[in-house]
mmCIF file of C-alpha atoms in Angstrom:
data_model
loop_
_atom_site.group_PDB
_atom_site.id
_atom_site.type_symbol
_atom_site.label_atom_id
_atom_site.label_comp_id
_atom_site.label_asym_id
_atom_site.label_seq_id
_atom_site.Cartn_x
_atom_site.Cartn_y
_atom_site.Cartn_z
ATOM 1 C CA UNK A 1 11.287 36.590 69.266
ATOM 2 C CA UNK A 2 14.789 36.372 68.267
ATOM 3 C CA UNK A 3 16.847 33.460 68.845
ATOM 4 C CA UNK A 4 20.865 32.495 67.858
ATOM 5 C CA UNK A 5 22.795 29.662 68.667
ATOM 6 C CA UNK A 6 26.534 29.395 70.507
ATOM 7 C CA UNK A 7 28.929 27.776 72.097
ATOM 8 C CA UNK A 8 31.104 28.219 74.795
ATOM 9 C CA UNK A 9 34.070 27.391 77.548
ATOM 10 C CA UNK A 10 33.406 27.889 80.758
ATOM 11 C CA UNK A 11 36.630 28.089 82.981
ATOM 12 C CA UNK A 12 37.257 29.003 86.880
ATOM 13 C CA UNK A 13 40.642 30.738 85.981
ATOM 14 C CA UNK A 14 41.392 33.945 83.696
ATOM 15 C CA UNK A 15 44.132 32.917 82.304
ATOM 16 C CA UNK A 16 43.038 29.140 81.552
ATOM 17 C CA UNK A 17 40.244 31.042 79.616
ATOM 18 C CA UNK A 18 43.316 33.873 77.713
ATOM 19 C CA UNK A 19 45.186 30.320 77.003
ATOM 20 C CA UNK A 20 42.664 28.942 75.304
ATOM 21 C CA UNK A 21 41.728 31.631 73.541
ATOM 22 C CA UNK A 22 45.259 31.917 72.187
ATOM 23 C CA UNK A 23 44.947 27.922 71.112
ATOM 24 C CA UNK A 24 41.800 28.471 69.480
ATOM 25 C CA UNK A 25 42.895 31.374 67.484
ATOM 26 C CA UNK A 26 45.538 29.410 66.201
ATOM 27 C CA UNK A 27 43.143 27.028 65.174
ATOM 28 C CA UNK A 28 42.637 24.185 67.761
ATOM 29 C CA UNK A 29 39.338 22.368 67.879
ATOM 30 C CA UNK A 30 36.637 24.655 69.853
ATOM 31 C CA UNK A 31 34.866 21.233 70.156
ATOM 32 C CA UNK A 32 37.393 18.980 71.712
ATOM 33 C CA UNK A 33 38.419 22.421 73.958
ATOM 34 C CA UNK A 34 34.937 22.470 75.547
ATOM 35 C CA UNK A 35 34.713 18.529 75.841
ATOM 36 C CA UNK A 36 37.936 18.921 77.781
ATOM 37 C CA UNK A 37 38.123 21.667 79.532
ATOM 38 C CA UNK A 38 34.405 23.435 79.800
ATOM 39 C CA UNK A 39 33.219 23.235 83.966
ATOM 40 C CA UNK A 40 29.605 23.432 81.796
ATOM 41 C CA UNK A 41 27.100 21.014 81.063
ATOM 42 C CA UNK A 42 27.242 21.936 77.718
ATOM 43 C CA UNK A 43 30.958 20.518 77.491
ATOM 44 C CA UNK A 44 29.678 17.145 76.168
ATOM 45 C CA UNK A 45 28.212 19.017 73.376
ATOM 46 C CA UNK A 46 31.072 20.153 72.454
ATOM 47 C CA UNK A 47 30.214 23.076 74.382
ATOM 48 C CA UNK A 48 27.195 23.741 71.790
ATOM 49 C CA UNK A 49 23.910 25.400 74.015
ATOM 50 C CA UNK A 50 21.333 25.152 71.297
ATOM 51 C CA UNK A 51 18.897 27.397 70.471
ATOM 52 C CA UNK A 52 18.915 30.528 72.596
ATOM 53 C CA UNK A 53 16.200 33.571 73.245
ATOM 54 C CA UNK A 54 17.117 36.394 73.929
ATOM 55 C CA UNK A 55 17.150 37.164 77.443
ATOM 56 C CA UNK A 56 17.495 33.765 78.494
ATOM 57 C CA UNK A 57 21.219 33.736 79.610
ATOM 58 C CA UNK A 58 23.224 35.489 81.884
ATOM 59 C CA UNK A 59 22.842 39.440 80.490
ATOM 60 C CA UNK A 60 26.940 39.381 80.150
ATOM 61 C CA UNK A 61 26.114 36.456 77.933
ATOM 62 C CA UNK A 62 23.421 37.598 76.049
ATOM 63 C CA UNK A 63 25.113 40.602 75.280
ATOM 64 C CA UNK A 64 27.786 38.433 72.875
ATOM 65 C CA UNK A 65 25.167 36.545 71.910
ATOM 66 C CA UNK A 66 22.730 38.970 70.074
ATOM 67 C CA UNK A 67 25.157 41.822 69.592
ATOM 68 C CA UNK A 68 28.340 40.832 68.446
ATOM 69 C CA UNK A 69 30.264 39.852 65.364
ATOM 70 C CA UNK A 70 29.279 35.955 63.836
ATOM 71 C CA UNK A 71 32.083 33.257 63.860
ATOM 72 C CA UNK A 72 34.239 34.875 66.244
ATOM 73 C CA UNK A 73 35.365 34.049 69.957
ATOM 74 C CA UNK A 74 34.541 36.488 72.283
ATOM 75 C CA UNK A 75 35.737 36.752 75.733
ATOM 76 C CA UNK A 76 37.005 36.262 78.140
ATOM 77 C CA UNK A 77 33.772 37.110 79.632
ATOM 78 C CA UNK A 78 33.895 37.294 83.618
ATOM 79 C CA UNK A 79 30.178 35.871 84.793
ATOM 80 C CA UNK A 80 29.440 34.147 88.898
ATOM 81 C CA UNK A 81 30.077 31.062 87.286
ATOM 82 C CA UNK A 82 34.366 31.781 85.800
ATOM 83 C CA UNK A 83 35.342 32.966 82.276
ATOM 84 C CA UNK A 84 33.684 32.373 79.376
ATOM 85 C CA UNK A 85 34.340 32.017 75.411
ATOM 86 C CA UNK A 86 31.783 32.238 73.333
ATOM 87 C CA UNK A 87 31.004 31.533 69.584
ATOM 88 C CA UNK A 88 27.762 32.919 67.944
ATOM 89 C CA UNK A 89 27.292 30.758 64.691
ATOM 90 C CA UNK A 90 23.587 31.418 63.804
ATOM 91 C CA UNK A 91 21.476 34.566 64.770
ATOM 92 C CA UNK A 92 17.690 35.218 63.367
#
């Protein structure tokens, strides 16, 4: 089964998620961004959610995390729970 492993910000706002995407590509902490500002549990992780399987998260979600480009933030991604960016750093 495959499996990757990401990160994320979860926001309830658009355009909290667009301005710290803008932050991040200039090369602020993704870390200390999720620890901050992430409405997930994952925030005090750094916004780290482990190992993943596919099909286990949201299919938005999933999507980013088995198809698209490594070491890149994606989003923002519009799920029922805000806007998220997300960071693949490890896919099988």
């Amino acid at each position: 089964m495959k499996s990757a492993m990401a990160r994320h910000i979860l926001v309830k706002q658009k355009r909290d998620a667009e301005e710290i995407l803008e932050k991040l590509k200039s090369g602020a902490d993704f870390a200390k961004f999720a620890r901050k500002h992430s409405t997930c549990n994952s925030a005090k992780r750094g916004g780290d959610l482990g190992e993943i399987r596919h099909g286990q998260l949201l299919p938005a979600i999933n999507q980013i995390v088995f198809k698209k480009q490594l070491n890149v933030i994606h989003g923002p991604v519009k799920t029922k729970f805000g806007y998220h960016l997300v960071e693949v750093y490890y896919r099988d």
